[in-house]
PDB file of C-alpha atoms in Angstrom:
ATOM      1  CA  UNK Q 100      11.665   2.161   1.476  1.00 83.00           C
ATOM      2  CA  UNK Q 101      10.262   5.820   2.402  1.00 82.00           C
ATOM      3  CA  UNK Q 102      12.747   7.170   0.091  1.00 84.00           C
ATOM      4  CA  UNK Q 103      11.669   4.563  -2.627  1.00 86.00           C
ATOM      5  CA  UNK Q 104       7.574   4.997  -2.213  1.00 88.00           C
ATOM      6  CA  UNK Q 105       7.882   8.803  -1.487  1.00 82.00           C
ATOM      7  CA  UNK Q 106       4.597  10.049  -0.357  1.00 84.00           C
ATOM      8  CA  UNK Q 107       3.003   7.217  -0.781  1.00 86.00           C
ATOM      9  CA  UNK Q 108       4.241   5.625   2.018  1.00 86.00           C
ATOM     10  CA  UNK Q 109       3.870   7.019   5.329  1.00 87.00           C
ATOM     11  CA  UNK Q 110       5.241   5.197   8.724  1.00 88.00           C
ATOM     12  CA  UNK Q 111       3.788   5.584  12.119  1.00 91.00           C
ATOM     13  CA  UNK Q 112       6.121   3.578  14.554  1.00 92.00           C
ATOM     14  CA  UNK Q 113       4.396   1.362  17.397  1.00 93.00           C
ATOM     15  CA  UNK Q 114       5.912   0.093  20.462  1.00 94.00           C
ATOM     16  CA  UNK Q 115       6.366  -3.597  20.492  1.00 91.00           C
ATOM     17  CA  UNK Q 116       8.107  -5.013  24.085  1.00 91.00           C
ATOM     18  CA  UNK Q 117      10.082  -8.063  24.163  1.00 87.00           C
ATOM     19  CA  UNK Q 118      10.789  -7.514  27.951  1.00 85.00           C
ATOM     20  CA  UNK Q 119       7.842  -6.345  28.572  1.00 83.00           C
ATOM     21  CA  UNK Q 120       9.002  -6.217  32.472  1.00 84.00           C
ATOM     22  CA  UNK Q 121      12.491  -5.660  34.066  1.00 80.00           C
ATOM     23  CA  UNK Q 122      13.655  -9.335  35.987  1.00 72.00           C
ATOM     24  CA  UNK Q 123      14.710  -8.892  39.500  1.00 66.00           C
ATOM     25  CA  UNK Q 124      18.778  -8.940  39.980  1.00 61.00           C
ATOM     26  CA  UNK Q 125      18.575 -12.464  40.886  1.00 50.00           C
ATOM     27  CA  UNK Q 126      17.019 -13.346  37.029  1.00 52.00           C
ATOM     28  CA  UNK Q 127      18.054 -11.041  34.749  1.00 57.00           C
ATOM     29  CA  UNK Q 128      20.519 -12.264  31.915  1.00 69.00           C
ATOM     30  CA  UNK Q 129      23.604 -13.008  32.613  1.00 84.00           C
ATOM     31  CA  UNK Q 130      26.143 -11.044  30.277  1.00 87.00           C
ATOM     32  CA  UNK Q 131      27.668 -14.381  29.126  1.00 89.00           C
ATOM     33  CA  UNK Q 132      24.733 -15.731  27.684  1.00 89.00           C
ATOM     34  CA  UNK Q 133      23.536 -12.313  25.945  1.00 89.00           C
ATOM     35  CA  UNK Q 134      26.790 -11.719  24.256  1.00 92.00           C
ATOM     36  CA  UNK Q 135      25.903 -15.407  22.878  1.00 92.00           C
ATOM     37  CA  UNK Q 136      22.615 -14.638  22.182  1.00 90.00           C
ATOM     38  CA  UNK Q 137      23.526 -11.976  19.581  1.00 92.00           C
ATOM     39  CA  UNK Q 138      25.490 -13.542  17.650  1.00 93.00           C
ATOM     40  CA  UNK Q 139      22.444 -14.575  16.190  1.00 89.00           C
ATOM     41  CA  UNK Q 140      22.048 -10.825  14.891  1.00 88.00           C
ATOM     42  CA  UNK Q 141      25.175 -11.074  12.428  1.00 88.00           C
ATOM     43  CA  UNK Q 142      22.688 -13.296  10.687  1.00 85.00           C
ATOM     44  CA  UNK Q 143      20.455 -10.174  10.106  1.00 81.00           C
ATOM     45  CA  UNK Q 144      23.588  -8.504   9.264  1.00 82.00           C
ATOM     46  CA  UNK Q 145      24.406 -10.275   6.602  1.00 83.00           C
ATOM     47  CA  UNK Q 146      21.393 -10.152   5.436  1.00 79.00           C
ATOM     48  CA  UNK Q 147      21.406  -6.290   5.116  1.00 77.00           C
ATOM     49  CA  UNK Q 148      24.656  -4.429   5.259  1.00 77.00           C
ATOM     50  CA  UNK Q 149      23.127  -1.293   5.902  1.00 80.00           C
ATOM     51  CA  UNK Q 150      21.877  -2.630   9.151  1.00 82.00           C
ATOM     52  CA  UNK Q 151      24.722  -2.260  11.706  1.00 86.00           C
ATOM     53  CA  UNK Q 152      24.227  -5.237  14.042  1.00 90.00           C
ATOM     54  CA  UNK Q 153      27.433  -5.990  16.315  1.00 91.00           C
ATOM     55  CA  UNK Q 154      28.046  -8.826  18.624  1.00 93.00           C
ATOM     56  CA  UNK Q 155      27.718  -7.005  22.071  1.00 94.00           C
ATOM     57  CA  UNK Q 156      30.917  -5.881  22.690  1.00 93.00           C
ATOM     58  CA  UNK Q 157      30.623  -4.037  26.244  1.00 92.00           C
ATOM     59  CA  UNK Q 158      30.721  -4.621  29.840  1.00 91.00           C
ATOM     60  CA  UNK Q 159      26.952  -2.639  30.200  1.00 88.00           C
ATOM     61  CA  UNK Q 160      23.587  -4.317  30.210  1.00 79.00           C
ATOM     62  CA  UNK Q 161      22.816  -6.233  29.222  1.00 84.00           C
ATOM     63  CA  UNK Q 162      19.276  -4.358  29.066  1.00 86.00           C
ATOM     64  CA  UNK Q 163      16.955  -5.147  31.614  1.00 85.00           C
ATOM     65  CA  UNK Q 164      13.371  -4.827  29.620  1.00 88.00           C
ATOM     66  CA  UNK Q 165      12.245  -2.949  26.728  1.00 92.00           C
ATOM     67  CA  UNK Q 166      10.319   0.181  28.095  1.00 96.00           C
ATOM     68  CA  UNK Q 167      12.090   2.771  29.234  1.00 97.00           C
ATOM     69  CA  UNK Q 168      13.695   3.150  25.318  1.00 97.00           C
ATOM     70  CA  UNK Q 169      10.624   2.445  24.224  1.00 97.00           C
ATOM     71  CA  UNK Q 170       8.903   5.579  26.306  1.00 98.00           C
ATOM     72  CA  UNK Q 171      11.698   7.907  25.343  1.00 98.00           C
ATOM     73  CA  UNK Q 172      11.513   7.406  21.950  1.00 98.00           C
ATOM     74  CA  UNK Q 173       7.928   8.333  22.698  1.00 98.00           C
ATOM     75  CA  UNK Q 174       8.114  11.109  24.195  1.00 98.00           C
ATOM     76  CA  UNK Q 175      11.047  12.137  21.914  1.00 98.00           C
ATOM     77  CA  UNK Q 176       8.372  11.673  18.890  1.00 98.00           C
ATOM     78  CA  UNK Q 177       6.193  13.994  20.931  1.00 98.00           C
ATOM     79  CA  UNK Q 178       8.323  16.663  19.702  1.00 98.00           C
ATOM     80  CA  UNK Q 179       7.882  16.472  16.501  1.00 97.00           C
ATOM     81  CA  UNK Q 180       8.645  13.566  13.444  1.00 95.00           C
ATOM     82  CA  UNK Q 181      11.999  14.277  12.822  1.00 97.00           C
ATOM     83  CA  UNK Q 182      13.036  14.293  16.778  1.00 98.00           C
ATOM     84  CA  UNK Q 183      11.097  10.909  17.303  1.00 97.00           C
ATOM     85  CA  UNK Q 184      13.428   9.916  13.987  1.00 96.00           C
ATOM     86  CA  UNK Q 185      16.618  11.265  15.644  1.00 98.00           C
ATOM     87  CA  UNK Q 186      15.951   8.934  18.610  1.00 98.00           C
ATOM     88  CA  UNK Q 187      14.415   6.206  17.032  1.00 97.00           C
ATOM     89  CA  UNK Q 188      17.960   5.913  15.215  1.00 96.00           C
ATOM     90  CA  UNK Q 189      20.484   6.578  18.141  1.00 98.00           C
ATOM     91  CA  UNK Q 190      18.320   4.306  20.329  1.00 97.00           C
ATOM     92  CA  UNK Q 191      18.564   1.755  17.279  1.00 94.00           C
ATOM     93  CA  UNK Q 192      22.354   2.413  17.184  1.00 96.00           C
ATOM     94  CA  UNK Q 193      23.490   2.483  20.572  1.00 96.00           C
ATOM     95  CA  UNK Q 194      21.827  -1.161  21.016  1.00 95.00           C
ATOM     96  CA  UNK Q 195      23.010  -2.712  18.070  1.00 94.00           C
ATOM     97  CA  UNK Q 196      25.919  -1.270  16.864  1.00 94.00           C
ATOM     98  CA  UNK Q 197      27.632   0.250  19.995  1.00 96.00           C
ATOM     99  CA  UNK Q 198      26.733  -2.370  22.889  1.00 95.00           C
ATOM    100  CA  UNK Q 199      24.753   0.456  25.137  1.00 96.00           C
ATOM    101  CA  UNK Q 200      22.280  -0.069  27.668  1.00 95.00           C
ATOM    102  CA  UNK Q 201      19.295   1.327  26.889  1.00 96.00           C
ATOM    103  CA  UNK Q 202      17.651   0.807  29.609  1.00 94.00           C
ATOM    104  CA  UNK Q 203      19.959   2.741  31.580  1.00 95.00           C
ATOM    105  CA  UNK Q 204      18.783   6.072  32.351  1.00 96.00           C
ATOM    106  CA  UNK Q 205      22.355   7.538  32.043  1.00 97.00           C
ATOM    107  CA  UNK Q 206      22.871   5.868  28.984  1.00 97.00           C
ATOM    108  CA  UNK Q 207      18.921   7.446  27.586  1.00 98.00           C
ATOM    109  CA  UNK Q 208      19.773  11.078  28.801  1.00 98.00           C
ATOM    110  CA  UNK Q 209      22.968  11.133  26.708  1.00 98.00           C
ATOM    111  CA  UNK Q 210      21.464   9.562  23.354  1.00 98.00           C
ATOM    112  CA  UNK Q 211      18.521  12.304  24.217  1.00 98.00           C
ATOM    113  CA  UNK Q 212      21.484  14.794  23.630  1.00 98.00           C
ATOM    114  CA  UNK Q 213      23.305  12.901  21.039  1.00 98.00           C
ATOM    115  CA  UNK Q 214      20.151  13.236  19.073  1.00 98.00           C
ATOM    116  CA  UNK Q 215      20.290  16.620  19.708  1.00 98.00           C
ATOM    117  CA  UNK Q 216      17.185  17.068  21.680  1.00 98.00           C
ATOM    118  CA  UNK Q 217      16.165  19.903  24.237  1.00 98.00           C
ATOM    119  CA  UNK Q 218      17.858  19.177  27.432  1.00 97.00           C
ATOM    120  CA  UNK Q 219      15.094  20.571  29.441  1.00 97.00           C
ATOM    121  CA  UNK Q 220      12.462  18.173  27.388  1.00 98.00           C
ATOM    122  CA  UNK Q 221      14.256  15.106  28.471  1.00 98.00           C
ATOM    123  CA  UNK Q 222      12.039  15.207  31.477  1.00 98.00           C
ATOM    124  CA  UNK Q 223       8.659  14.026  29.674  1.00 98.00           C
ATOM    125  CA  UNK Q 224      10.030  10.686  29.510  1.00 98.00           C
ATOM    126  CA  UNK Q 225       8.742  10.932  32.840  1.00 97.00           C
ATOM    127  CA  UNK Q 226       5.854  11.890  31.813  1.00 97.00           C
ATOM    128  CA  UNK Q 227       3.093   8.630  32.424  1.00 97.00           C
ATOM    129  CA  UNK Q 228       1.265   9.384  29.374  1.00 98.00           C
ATOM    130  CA  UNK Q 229       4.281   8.032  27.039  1.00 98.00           C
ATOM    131  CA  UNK Q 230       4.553   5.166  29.549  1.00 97.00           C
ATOM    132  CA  UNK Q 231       0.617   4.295  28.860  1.00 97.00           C
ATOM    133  CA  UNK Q 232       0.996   4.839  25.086  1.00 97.00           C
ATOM    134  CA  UNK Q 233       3.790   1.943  25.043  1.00 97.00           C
ATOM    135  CA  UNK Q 234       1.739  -0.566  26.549  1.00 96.00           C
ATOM    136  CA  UNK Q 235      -1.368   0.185  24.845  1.00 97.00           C
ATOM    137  CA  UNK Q 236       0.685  -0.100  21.371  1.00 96.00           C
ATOM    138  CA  UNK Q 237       2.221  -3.791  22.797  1.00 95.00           C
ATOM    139  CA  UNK Q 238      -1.516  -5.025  23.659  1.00 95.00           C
ATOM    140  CA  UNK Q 239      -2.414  -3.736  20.059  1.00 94.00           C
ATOM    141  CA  UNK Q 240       0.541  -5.311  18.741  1.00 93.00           C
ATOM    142  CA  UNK Q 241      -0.455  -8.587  20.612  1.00 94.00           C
ATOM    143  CA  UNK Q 242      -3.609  -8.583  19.959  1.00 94.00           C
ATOM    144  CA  UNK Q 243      -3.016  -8.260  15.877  1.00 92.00           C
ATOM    145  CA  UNK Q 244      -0.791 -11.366  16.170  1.00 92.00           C
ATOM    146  CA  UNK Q 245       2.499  -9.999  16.469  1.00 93.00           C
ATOM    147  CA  UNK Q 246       5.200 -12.376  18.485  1.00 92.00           C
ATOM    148  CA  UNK Q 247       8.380 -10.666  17.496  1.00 89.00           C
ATOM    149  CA  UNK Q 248      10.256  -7.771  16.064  1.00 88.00           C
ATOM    150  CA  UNK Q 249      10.134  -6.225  13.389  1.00 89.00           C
ATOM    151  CA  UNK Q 250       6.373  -6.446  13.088  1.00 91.00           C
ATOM    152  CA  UNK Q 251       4.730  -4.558  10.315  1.00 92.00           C
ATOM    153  CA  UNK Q 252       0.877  -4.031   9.036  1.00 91.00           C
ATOM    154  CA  UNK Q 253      -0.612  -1.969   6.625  1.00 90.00           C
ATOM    155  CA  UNK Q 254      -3.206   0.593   8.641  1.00 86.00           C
ATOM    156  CA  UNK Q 255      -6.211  -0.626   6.937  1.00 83.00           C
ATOM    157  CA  UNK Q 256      -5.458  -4.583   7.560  1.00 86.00           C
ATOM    158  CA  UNK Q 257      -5.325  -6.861  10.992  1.00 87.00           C
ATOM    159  CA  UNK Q 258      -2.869  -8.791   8.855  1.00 85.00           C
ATOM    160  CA  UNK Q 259       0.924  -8.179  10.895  1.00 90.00           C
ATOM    161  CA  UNK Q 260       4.087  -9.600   8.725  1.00 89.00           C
ATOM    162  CA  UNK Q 261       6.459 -10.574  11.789  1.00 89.00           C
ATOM    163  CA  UNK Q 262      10.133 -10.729  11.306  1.00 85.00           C
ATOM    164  CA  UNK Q 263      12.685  -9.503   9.492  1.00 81.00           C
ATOM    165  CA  UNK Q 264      12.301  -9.508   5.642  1.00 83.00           C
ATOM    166  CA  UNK Q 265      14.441  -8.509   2.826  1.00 82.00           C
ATOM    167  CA  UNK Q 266      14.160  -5.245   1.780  1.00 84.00           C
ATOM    168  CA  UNK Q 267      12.258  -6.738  -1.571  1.00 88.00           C
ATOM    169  CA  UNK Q 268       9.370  -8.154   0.111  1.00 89.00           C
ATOM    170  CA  UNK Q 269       8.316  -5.043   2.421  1.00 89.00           C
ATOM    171  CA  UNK Q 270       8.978  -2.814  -1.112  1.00 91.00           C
ATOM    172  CA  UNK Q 271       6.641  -5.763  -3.278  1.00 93.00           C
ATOM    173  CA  UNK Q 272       3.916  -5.990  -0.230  1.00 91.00           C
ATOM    174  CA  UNK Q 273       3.783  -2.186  -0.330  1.00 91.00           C
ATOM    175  CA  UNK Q 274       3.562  -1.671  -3.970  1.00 92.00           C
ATOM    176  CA  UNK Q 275       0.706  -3.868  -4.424  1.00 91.00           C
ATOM    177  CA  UNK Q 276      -1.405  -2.583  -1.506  1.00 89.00           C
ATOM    178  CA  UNK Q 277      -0.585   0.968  -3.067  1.00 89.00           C
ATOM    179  CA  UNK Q 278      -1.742  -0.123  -6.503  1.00 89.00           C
ATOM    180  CA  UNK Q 279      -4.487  -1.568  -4.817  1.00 89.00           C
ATOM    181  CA  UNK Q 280      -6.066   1.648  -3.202  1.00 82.00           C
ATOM    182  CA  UNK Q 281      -5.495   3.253  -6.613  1.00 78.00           C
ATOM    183  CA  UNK Q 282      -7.149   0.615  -8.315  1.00 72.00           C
TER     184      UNK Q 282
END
């Protein structure tokens, strides 16, 4: 869509957390049942071939909550747009498409190089600021209605589309709000 709208369009990525919190040993998922549970992503799949959603395939994870990707994408983006990008993509990747663990620190610190990121800056994702920014983006995200992934808003509206769309309805609610401000 960015290559689409061009300048027009310009996309500032917010932490949403659907594990907010990692489950004690004793409750976390067990493999079984996540390896069922996505199978429901070939549905997205299908949907849109460019996305590459696998069933998880691996013996890892599964993941135990959403924010340690979540804080090193952050403090990847600290580094600049097109690192945060880099990240944003292996991190997107490695979960979907290659059955990683991203929750696993191992598993972070090599994407962080697979993105081709400064070794030595890896250490900011322990940095508590990125930590902070991730929550306050979730209670943002909460408190603007979203309930799921992918949520999406236009910066001058409390209005947050939740779920994923075709392609066609982010690129027709886009081009209206941009004829609208030009209006």
């Amino acid at each position: 869509m960015q290559r689409q709208l061009g300048g027009d369009l310009e996309i500032e990525w917010r932490s949403y957390l659907l594990r907010p919190t990692a489950k004690p040993a004793a409750q976390a998922r067990d493999l079984d049942a996540f390896r069922a549970y996505t199978q429901s992503w070939l549905r997205v799949a299908a949907d849109e071939p460019r996305a590459p959603f696998q069933v998880w395939a691996s013996e890892a994870g599964p993941p135990s909550h959403s924010v340690p990707p979540h804080v090193a994408a952050k403090a990847a983006a600290a580094l600049g747009d097109e690192a945060g990008r880099r990240m944003r993509e292996r991190l997107f990747r490695a979960y979907f498409a290659e059955s990683r663990d991203i929750t696993d620190r191992a598993t972070l610190r090599a994407l962080w190089s697979e993105a081709q990121l400064p070794d030595d800056a890896f250490a900011s994702c322990d940095d508590p600021v990125h930590a902070r920014r991730v929550l306050a983006d979730h209670q943002e995200a909460q408190a603007l209605g979203a309930t799921g992934v992918p949520a999406v808003r236009l910066a001058d509206q409390d209005f947050v589309l939740v779920g994923a769309q075709p392609e066609a309805v982010y690129l027709r609610w886009l081009r209206r709000a941009i004829e609208a401000r030009v209006a």
